[in-house]
Structure formats: C-alpha cells, structure tokens
Amino acid sequence: MAPLGNLVRLLPLHINELPAHPALESLVIPHSEHTRSAESSPSQAGKVDSSERPNLISFMEEVLDQATIFVDDTLPATFKEGNLKKSAPATAKVRLLSRNISEAEIQAIPWINSSIPRNWSNGRKPAEAWFARRSRHANHSDEGTADLDEFDFGLRHDHSKHEQEYTPDVFDSYKVLDWDLSMSIHEMCHELPAMLSNRVFPVLVVTAKRGKHSFVVVQIPVDISGLTVAMYSNGRNLRKGDSAVKRKKPVLGVYTSIERCQMLPDQNVEWVMATASDAKGWLPMWAQKMGVPSAVVKDVGLFIGWVKTRRPLFRKDPPFIVRREDGTSTGVNGD
C-alpha cells in the first residue's frame, strides 16, 4: 500500500508552501481584533522568494496524485465499512466508512523528503479522524439522481460557490485568490446554532478531470491569516462584512476533503468523498466526531436536491457546453 502523502492533510499549508501568486507577497500585521495574533500565526513567518516556491503545475499534479492514491488505495484497504444510509431525495444508498490515522502515523509521513516538501509545517502534527462515504447513482438526468455532466458541473465547476448554494448553513464562500487554473483559495463560512461561534474554514481548492469520465476535487486547509486579501482569517470581516452574520467574529477551523466522481463499467456514477476536520473552539473532538457521519450522508441528498432545482436551467442552456463561433459545441474540456 502506498504511504500517506504530505499535502492532503489536516495540518494547514503555510503560505510559503504555495505556488507563487502576487497576493502572497502582501502580508499584513494583524490588528488586535483579529482572530489570531501575529505571534500565534505561522503565516507571519518570513516570506520566501517566488523562485523558492513550488512550481504551480507540479504542485497541482502532486496534490491530485496524492488524493487519487488515497481514494483508490488507502480508503478501500484501511477504512472500516459502516452501514448503508438513506439520503433523500437521492435514491442511491450511501455507504459510510471511517478510519483514525494516529499521531504516530502522521509524524512518520515524509513531510520534507517528498516531491513537494513542506519545510514550513513545523510543530505538532495531530492525529486525523477520517470519515468517508460512497454512493452509486444511476447516470440519468432524472428524479433522485444526476448524470455525470451534472455531477461535474455541480462539484468541479465553481465548487465552493455551488457548495454554498446547496448547503444550508454555509453563508459565504469568499474567494480569496486564484491561480487562473483549477486552483483557488476560499474561506468557507458556516453559521452554527445559538451559543456557538460561526466557523470559517480557509481551504485551498484543487479540481481536475482525471480522464474522460472521472474528476477529482481536493480541499486542503491553509493558513492565510497574514494576507491582506483574506476576509475572515485576518478579521477584516469585522469591519467590511456586508451583513450582520458576516461581521461576527468567527473561529477558524481546519478541514480537508477529497471527492472523486467516475463512471463505472456498469455506466453508473460513483461518488466517493473522504474528509477530516477540526472545528476548533471549545468543542471536544469526541463531540465533533459524533456529528460528522450524519452530515456526510446528508450532503448527498442536499446535492441531488440542488441539481433538481437547477435542472431546468441546465436543459435550457447547458453550463457545461461551450459554444464555438461556427455554431458547433463541445464539452467544457473539449470532450
């Protein structure tokens, strides 16, 4: 079995471990109102020259390779299978899986001696509690299911924006920056019940087609508390938020996930998702772990329900079709 990778982890990426981008050169010293202090934020450490940063294409390829290996190798070989669950209005049943990756296993990962070294990720590397699900859907644009094009549009294209649309408690998916490819940083903002602070999860999002009938979406936590262009991670939302909920002081959590959709030999669509998270704050991990499985299952129904509401628009003007000047059309990737 392939070893665990060093990129798709719960330990946030340091901004010096990201490919070059103009915004990464604009660090700011946090104000006292910010959610973290300069002393506690690793993103305040010295900047590196652009030439010292990883190559963009190499970085993206390594993220996608590690994610694919995790889904294809690590998950089926080491995760414990749970029961099948319903997630209305989806007709497909959802298989739950789980695995705890110990702190010793995390420490043993070749953090520095890897294709993309993580030289700035110092300190304790905590254990990770992973939950996963697998569902297989009829490849039809019909009630209770979705075809591969609809999965592709909803999950790979504008992933964070669409996640906000179909997830009731997500009130913002603030785009911090992008690399003009299928990689961007977003702050995913979740409204929690009364007495609990809202949570913001800053994530690097990497998406790609992996063959004609498969795609992958990866989210990795990233510390952007020192970036002027961030909104919530540096406390700018307290002054610039355009609504009451957006002006609340949040707790910064960490979240990583891998989603892979592919066409199976029987022409059904398989959707696999694996995630690990820590909402931080005063919520103990044992309490967090109790709520994750039901949320993971619920997301399937939320997405299928969202597709149903968007389907009339899909059929009127398919968003995954690109119109050429000569009147012909092609898929978004030229397929």
CSV table of N, CA and C in Angstrom, one decimal, residues 59-61 63-64 156 182-184 203-208 216-220 257 259:
chain,number,residue,atom,x,y,z
A,59,PHE,N,2.9,21.2,-8.3
A,59,PHE,CA,2.2,21.2,-7.1
A,59,PHE,C,0.8,20.7,-7.3
A,60,MET,N,0.1,21.1,-8.3
A,60,MET,CA,-1.3,20.6,-8.5
A,60,MET,C,-1.3,19.1,-8.8
A,61,GLU,N,-0.3,18.7,-9.7
A,61,GLU,CA,-0.2,17.3,-10.0
A,61,GLU,C,0.0,16.4,-8.8
A,63,VAL,N,-0.8,17.2,-5.6
A,63,VAL,CA,-2.0,17.2,-4.8
A,63,VAL,C,-3.0,16.2,-5.4
A,64,LEU,N,-3.2,16.2,-6.7
A,64,LEU,CA,-4.2,15.3,-7.3
A,64,LEU,C,-3.7,13.9,-7.2
A,156,ARG,N,-17.3,20.1,-9.6
A,156,ARG,CA,-16.0,20.5,-10.1
A,156,ARG,C,-16.0,22.0,-10.5
A,182,SER,N,-7.3,25.6,-12.3
A,182,SER,CA,-8.3,25.0,-11.4
A,182,SER,C,-7.8,24.9,-10.0
A,183,MET,N,-7.3,26.0,-9.5
A,183,MET,CA,-6.8,26.1,-8.1
A,183,MET,C,-7.2,27.5,-7.5
A,184,SER,N,-7.7,27.5,-6.3
A,184,SER,CA,-8.1,28.8,-5.7
A,184,SER,C,-8.1,28.6,-4.2
A,203,VAL,N,-9.6,27.2,2.8
A,203,VAL,CA,-9.2,26.0,2.1
A,203,VAL,C,-8.6,26.3,0.7
A,204,LEU,N,-7.6,25.6,0.4
A,204,LEU,CA,-7.1,25.6,-1.0
A,204,LEU,C,-7.9,24.5,-1.7
A,205,VAL,N,-8.5,24.9,-2.9
A,205,VAL,CA,-9.3,24.0,-3.6
A,205,VAL,C,-8.6,23.7,-5.0
A,206,VAL,N,-8.4,22.4,-5.2
A,206,VAL,CA,-7.8,22.0,-6.5
A,206,VAL,C,-8.8,21.0,-7.2
A,207,THR,N,-9.1,21.3,-8.4
A,207,THR,CA,-10.0,20.4,-9.2
A,207,THR,C,-9.4,20.0,-10.5
A,208,ALA,N,-9.8,18.9,-11.0
A,208,ALA,CA,-9.3,18.5,-12.3
A,208,ALA,C,-10.1,17.3,-12.9
A,216,VAL,N,-11.8,14.9,-10.0
A,216,VAL,CA,-11.4,15.0,-8.6
A,216,VAL,C,-11.5,16.4,-8.0
A,217,VAL,N,-11.9,16.5,-6.8
A,217,VAL,CA,-11.9,17.8,-6.1
A,217,VAL,C,-11.3,17.6,-4.8
A,218,VAL,N,-10.2,18.5,-4.5
A,218,VAL,CA,-9.5,18.4,-3.3
A,218,VAL,C,-9.5,19.7,-2.5
A,219,GLN,N,-9.7,19.6,-1.2
A,219,GLN,CA,-9.7,20.8,-0.4
A,219,GLN,C,-8.7,20.6,0.7
A,220,ILE,N,-7.8,21.5,0.9
A,220,ILE,CA,-6.7,21.4,1.9
A,220,ILE,C,-6.7,22.7,2.8
A,257,SER,N,-10.6,17.6,2.4
A,257,SER,CA,-11.5,16.6,1.8
A,257,SER,C,-11.1,16.2,0.4
A,259,GLU,N,-12.9,14.5,-3.1
A,259,GLU,CA,-14.1,14.0,-3.7
A,259,GLU,C,-13.7,13.5,-5.1
